[in-house]
PDB file of C-alpha atoms in Angstrom:
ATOM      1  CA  UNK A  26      22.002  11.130   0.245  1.00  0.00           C
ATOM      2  CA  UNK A  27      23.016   8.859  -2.382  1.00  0.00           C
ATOM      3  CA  UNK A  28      22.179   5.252  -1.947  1.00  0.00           C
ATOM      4  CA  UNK A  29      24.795   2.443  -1.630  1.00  0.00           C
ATOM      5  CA  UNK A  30      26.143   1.252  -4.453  1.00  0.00           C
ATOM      6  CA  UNK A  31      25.787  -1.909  -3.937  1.00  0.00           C
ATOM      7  CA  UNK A  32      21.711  -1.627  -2.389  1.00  0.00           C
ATOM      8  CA  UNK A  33      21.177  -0.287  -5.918  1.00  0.00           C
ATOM      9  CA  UNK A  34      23.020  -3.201  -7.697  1.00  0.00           C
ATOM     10  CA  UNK A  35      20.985  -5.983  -5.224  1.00  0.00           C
ATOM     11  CA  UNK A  36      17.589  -4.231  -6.275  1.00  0.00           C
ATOM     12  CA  UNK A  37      18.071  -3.837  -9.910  1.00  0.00           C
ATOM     13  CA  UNK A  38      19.390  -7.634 -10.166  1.00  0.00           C
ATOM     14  CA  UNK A  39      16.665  -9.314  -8.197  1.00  0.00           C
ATOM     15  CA  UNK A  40      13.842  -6.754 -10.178  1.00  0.00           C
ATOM     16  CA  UNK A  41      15.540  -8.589 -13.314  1.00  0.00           C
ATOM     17  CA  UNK A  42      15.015 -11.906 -12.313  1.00  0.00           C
ATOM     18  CA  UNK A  43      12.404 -12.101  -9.570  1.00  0.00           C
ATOM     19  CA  UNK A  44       9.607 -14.092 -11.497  1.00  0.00           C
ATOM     20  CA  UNK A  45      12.542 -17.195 -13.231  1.00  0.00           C
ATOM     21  CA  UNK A  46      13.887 -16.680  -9.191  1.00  0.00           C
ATOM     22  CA  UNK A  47      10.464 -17.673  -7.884  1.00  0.00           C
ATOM     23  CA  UNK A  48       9.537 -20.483 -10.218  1.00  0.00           C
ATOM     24  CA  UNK A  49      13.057 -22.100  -9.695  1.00  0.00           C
ATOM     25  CA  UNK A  50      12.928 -21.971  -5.532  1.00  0.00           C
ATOM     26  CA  UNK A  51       8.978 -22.371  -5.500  1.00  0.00           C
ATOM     27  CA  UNK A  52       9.390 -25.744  -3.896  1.00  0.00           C
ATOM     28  CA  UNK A  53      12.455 -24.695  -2.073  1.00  0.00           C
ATOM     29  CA  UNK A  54      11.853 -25.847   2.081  1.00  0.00           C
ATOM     30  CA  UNK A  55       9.879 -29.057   1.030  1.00  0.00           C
ATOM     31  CA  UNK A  56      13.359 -30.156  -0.448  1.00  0.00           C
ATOM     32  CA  UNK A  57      15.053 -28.620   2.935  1.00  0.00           C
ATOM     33  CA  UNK A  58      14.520 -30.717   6.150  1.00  0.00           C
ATOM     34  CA  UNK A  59      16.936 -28.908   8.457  1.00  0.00           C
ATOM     35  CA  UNK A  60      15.669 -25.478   7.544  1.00  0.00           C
ATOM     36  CA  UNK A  61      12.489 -26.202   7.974  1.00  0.00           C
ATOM     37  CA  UNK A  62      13.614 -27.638  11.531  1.00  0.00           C
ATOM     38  CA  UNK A  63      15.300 -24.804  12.744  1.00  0.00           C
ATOM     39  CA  UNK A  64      12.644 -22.748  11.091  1.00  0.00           C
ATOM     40  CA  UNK A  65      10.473 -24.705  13.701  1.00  0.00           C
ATOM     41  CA  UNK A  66      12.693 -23.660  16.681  1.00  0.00           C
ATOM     42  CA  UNK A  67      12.749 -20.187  15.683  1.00  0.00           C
ATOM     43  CA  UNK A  68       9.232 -19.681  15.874  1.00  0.00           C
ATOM     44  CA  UNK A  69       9.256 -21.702  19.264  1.00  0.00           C
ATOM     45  CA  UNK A  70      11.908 -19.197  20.769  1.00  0.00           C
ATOM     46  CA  UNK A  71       9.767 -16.346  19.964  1.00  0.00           C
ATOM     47  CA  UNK A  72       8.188 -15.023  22.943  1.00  0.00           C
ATOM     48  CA  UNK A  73       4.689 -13.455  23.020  1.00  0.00           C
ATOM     49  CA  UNK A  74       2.579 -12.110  19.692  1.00  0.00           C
ATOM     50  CA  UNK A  75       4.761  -8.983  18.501  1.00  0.00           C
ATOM     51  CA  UNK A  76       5.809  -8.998  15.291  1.00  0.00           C
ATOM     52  CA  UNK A  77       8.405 -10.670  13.703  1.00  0.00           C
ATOM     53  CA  UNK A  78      10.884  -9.424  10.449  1.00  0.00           C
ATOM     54  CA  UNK A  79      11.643 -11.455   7.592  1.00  0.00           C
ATOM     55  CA  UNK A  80      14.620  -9.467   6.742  1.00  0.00           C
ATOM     56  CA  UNK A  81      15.235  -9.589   2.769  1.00  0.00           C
ATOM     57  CA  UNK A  82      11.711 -12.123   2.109  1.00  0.00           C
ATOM     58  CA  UNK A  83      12.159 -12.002  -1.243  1.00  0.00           C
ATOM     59  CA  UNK A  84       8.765 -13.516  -2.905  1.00  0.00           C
ATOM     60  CA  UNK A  85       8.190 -14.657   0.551  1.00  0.00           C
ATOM     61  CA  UNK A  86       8.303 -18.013   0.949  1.00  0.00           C
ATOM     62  CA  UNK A  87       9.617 -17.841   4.490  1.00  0.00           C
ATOM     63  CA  UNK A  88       7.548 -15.500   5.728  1.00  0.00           C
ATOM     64  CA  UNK A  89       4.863 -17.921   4.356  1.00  0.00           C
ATOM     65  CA  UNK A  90       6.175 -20.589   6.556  1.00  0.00           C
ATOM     66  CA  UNK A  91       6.499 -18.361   9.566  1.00  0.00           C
ATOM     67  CA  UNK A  92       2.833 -17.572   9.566  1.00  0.00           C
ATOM     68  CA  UNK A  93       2.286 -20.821   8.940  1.00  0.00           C
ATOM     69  CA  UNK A  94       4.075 -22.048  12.190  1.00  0.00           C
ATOM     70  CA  UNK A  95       1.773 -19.099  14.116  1.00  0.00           C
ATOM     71  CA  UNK A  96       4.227 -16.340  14.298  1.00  0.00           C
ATOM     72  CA  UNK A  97       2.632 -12.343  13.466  1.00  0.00           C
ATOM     73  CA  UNK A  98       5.354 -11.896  10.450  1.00  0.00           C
ATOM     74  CA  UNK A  99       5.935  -9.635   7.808  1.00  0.00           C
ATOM     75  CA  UNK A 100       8.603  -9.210   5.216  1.00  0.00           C
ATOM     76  CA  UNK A 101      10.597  -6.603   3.992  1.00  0.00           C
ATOM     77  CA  UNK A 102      12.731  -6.574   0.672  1.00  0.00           C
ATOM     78  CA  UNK A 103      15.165  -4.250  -1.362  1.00  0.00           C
ATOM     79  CA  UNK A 104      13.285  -5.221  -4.620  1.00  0.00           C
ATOM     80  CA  UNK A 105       9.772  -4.367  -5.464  1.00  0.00           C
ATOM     81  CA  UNK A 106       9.249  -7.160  -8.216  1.00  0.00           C
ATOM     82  CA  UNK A 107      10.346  -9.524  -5.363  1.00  0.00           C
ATOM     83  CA  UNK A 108       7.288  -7.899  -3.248  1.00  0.00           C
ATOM     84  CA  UNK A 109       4.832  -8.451  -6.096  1.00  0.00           C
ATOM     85  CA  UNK A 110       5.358 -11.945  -6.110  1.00  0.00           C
ATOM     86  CA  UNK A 111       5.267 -12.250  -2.094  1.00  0.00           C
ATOM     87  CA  UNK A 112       1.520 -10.032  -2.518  1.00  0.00           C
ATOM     88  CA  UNK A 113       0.097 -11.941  -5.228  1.00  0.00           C
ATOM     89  CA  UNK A 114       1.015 -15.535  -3.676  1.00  0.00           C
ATOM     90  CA  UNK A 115       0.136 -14.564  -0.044  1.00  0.00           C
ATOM     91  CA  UNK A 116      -2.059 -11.946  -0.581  1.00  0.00           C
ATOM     92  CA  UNK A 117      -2.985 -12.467   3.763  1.00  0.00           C
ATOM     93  CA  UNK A 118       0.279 -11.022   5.165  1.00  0.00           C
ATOM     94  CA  UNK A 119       2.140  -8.030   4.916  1.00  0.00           C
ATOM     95  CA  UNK A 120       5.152  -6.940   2.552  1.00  0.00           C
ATOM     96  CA  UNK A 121       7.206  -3.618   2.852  1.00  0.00           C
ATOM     97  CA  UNK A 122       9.989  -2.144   0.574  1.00  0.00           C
ATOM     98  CA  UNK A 123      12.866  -1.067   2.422  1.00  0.00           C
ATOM     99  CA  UNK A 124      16.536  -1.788   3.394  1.00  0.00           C
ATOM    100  CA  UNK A 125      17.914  -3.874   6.584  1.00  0.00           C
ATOM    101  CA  UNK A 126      20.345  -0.863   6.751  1.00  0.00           C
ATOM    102  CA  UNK A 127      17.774   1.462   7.701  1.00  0.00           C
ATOM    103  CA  UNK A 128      14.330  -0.121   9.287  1.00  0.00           C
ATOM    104  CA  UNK A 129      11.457   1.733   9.680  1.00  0.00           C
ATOM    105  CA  UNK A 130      10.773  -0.006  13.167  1.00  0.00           C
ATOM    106  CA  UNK A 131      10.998   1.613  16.894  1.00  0.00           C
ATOM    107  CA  UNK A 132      13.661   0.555  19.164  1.00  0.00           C
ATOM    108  CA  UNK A 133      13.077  -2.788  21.014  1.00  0.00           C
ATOM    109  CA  UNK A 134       9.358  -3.544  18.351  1.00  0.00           C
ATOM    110  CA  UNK A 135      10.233  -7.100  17.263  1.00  0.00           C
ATOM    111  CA  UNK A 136       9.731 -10.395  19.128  1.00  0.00           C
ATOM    112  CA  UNK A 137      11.616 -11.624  16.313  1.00  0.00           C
ATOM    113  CA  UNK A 138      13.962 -11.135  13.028  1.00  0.00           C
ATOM    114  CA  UNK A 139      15.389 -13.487  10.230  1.00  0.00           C
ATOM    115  CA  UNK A 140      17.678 -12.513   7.572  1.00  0.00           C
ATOM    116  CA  UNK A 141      17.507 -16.017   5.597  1.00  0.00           C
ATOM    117  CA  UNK A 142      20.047 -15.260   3.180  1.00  0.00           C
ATOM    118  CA  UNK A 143      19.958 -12.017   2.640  1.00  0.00           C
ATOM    119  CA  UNK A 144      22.775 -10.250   4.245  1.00  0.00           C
ATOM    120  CA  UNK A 145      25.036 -12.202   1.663  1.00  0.00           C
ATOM    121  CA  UNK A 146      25.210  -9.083  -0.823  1.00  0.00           C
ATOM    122  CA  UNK A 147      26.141  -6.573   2.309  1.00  0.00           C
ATOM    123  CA  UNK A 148      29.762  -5.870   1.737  1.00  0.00           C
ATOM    124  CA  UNK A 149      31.632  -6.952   5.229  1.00  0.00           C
ATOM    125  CA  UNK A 150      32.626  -3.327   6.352  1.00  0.00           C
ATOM    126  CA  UNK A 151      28.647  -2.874   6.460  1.00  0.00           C
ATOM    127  CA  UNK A 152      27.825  -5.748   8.406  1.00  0.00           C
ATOM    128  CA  UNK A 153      28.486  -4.485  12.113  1.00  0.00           C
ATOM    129  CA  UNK A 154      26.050  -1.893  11.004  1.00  0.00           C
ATOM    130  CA  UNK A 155      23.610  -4.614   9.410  1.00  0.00           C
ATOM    131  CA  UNK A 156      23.591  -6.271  13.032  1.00  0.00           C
ATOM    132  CA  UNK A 157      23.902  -3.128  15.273  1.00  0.00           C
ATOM    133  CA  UNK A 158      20.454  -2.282  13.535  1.00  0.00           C
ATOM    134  CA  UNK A 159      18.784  -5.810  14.020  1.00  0.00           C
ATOM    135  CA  UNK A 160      19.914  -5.296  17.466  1.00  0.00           C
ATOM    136  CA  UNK A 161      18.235  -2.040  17.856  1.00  0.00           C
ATOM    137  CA  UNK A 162      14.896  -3.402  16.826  1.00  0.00           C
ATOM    138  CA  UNK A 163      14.413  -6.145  18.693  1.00  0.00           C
ATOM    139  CA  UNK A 164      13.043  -6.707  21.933  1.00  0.00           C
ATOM    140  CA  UNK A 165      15.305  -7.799  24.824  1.00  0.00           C
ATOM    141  CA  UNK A 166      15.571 -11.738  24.336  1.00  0.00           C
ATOM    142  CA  UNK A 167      14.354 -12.176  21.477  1.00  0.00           C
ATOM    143  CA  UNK A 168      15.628 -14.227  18.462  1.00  0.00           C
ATOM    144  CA  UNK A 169      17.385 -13.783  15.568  1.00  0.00           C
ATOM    145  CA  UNK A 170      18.068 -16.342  12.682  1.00  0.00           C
ATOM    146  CA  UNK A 171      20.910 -15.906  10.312  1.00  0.00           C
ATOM    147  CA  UNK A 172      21.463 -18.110   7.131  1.00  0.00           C
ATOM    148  CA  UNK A 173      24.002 -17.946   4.899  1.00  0.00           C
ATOM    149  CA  UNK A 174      26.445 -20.052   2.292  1.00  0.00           C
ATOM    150  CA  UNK A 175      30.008 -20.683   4.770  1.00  0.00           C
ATOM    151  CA  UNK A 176      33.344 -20.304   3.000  1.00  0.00           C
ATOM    152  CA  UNK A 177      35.540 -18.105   1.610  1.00  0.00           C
ATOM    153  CA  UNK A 178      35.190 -17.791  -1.772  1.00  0.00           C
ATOM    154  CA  UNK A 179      32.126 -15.861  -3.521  1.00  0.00           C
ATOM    155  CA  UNK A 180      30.260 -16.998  -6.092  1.00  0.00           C
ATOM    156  CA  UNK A 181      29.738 -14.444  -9.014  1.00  0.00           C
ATOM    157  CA  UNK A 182      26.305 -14.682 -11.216  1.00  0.00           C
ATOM    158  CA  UNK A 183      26.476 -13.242 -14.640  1.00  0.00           C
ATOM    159  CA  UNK A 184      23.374 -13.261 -16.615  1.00  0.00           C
ATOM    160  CA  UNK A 185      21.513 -15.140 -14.741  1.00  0.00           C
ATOM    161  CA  UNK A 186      18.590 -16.398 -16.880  1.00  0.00           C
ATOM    162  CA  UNK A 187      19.663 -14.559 -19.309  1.00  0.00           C
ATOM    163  CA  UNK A 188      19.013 -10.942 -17.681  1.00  0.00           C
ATOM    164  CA  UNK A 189      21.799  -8.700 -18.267  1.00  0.00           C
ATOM    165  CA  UNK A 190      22.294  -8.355 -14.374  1.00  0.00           C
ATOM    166  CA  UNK A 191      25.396  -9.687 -12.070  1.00  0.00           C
ATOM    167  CA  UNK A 192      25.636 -10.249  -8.679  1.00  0.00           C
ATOM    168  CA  UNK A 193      28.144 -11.531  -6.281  1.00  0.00           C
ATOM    169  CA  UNK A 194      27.017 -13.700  -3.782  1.00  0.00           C
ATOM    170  CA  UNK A 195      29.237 -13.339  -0.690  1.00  0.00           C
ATOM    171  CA  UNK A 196      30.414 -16.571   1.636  1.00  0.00           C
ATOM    172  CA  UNK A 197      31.219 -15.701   5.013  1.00  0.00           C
ATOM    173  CA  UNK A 198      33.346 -18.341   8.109  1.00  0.00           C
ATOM    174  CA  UNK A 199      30.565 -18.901  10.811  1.00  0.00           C
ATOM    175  CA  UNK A 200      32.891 -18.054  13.249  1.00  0.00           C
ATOM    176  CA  UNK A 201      32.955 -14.810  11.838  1.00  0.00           C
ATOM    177  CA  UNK A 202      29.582 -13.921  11.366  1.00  0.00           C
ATOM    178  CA  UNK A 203      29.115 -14.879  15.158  1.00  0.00           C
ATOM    179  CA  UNK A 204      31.853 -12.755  16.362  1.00  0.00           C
ATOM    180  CA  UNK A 205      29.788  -9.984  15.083  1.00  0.00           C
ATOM    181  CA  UNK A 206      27.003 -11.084  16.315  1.00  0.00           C
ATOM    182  CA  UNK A 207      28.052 -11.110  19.892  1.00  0.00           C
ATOM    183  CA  UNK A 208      30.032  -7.295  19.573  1.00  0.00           C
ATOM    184  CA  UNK A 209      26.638  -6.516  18.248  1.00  0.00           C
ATOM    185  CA  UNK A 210      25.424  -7.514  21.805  1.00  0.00           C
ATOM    186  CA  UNK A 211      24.039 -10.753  20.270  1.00  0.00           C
ATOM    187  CA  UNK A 212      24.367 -14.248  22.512  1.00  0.00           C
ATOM    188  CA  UNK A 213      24.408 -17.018  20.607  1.00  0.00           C
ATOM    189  CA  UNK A 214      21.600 -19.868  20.541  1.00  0.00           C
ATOM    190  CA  UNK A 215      23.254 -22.617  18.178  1.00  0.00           C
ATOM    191  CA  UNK A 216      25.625 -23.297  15.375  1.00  0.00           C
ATOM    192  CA  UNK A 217      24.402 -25.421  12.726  1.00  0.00           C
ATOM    193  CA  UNK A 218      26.550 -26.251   9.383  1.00  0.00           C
ATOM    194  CA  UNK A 219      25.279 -28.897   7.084  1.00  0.00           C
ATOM    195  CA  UNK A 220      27.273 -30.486   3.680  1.00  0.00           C
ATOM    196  CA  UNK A 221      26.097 -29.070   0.592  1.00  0.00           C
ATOM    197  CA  UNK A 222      23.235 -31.403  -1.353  1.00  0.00           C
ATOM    198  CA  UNK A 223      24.651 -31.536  -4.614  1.00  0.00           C
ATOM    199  CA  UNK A 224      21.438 -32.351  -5.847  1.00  0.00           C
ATOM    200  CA  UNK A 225      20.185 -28.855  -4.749  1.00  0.00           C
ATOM    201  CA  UNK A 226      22.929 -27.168  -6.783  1.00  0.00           C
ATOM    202  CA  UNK A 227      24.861 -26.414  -3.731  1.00  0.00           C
ATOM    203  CA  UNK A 228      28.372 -25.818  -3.735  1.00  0.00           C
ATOM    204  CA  UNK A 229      29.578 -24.324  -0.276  1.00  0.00           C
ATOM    205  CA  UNK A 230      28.720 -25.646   3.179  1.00  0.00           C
ATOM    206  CA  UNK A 231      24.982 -24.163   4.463  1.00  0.00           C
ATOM    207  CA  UNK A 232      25.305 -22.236   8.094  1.00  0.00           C
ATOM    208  CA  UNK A 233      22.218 -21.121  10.489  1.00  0.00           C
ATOM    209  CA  UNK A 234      22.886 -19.134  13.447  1.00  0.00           C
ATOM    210  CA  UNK A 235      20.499 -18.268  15.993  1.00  0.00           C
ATOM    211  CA  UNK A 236      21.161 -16.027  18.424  1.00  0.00           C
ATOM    212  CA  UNK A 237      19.214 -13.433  21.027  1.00  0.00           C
ATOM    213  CA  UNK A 238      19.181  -9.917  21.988  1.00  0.00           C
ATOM    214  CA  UNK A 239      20.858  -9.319  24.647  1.00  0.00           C
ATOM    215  CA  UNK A 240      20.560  -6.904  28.098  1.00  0.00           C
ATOM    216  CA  UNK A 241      23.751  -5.402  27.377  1.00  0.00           C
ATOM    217  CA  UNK A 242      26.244  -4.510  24.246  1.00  0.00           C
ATOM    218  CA  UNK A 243      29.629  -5.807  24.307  1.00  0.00           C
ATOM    219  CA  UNK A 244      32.475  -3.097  24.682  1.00  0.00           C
ATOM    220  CA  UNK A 245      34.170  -3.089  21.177  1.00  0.00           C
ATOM    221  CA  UNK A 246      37.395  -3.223  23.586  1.00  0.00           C
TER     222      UNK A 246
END
């Protein structure tokens, strides 16, 4: 089978850039307060010692944090220059290459999962699939953090750092995303929307939803 177009476009842009990526965010969460707050009361909602996703870790900064805050995490990304970075800088905890589409994990495996930005380059016809699977894998209760850039108007980068790559990185209305969430058979935790920080570049409100597995899947009718 032929893989999605746009899984193909995500890995071969964030190949092309990974290392200028990781020196730009490497201080990222020390410049974050709130995210490193509800990164706090994700790891507290976590039940037990199972393991825990870091869906789309990128050079793994938040899975860094994670282990940091006592969770069993690992981290899973599309692109395999991404990984090398995560490996080299944490060479302690583990890194796999694979899609959120399609996880290699059992039914009901995870305590926990966090897609921290990284379902913003799955088109929106994909995303009940996205969350049907992050359903699937976790365990009955447990948590799942969202993060993305709220809005409705995408932001396209062209050449970023000068790599002849482009991406579009997709907003999506809160409400939305948690709408899915719960047909996915999701029940929402919390709601949090901050301002943009103009001094962190940002131009669209920031939104973090946590929500947990529930016993039952809503009827899509």
């Amino acid at each position: 089978m032929t893989e999605a177009d746009f899984l193909t476009t995500t890995r071969t842009f964030y190949d092309a850039i990974a290392e200028d990526y990781a020196d730009l965010f490497r201080e990222e969460l020390a410049h974050r307060p709130l995210e490193r707050a509800l990164l706090g009361v994700f790891a507290e909602l976590v039940e037990g010692d199972g393991p825990v996703a870091d869906l789309g870790c990128g050079p793994g900064r938040t899975t860094a944090r994670l282990a940091a805050l006592g969770l069993n995490v690992f981290g899973l990304d599309l692109s395999e220059s991404m990984l090398a970075i995560a490996r080299r800088e944490n060479p302690g905890l583990r890194f796999e290459q694979g899609s959120m589409l399609e996880l290699d994990v059992p039914d009901g495996a995870l305590a926990g999962a966090l897609s921290f930005y990284s379902s913003i380059h799955t088109p929106v016809d994909q995303l009940p699939s996205l969350f049907a699977e992050f359903h699937r894998v976790l365990a009955p209760g447990a948590p799942l953090l969202v993060a993305f850039q709220a809005g409705d108007e995408h932001r396209h980068h062209d050449r970023p750092f000068g790599h002849p790559v482009a991406l579009t990185f997709q907003r999506r209305r809160p409400e939305h995303i948690a709408d899915l969430l719960t047909t996915a058979g999701f029940a929402l935790v919390s709601r949090t929307v901050r301002e943009p920080d103009p001094a962190l570049d940002e131009t669209s409100p920031q939104a973090f939803l946590i929500a947990r597995k529930s016993e039952r899947r809503r009827s899509a009718g």
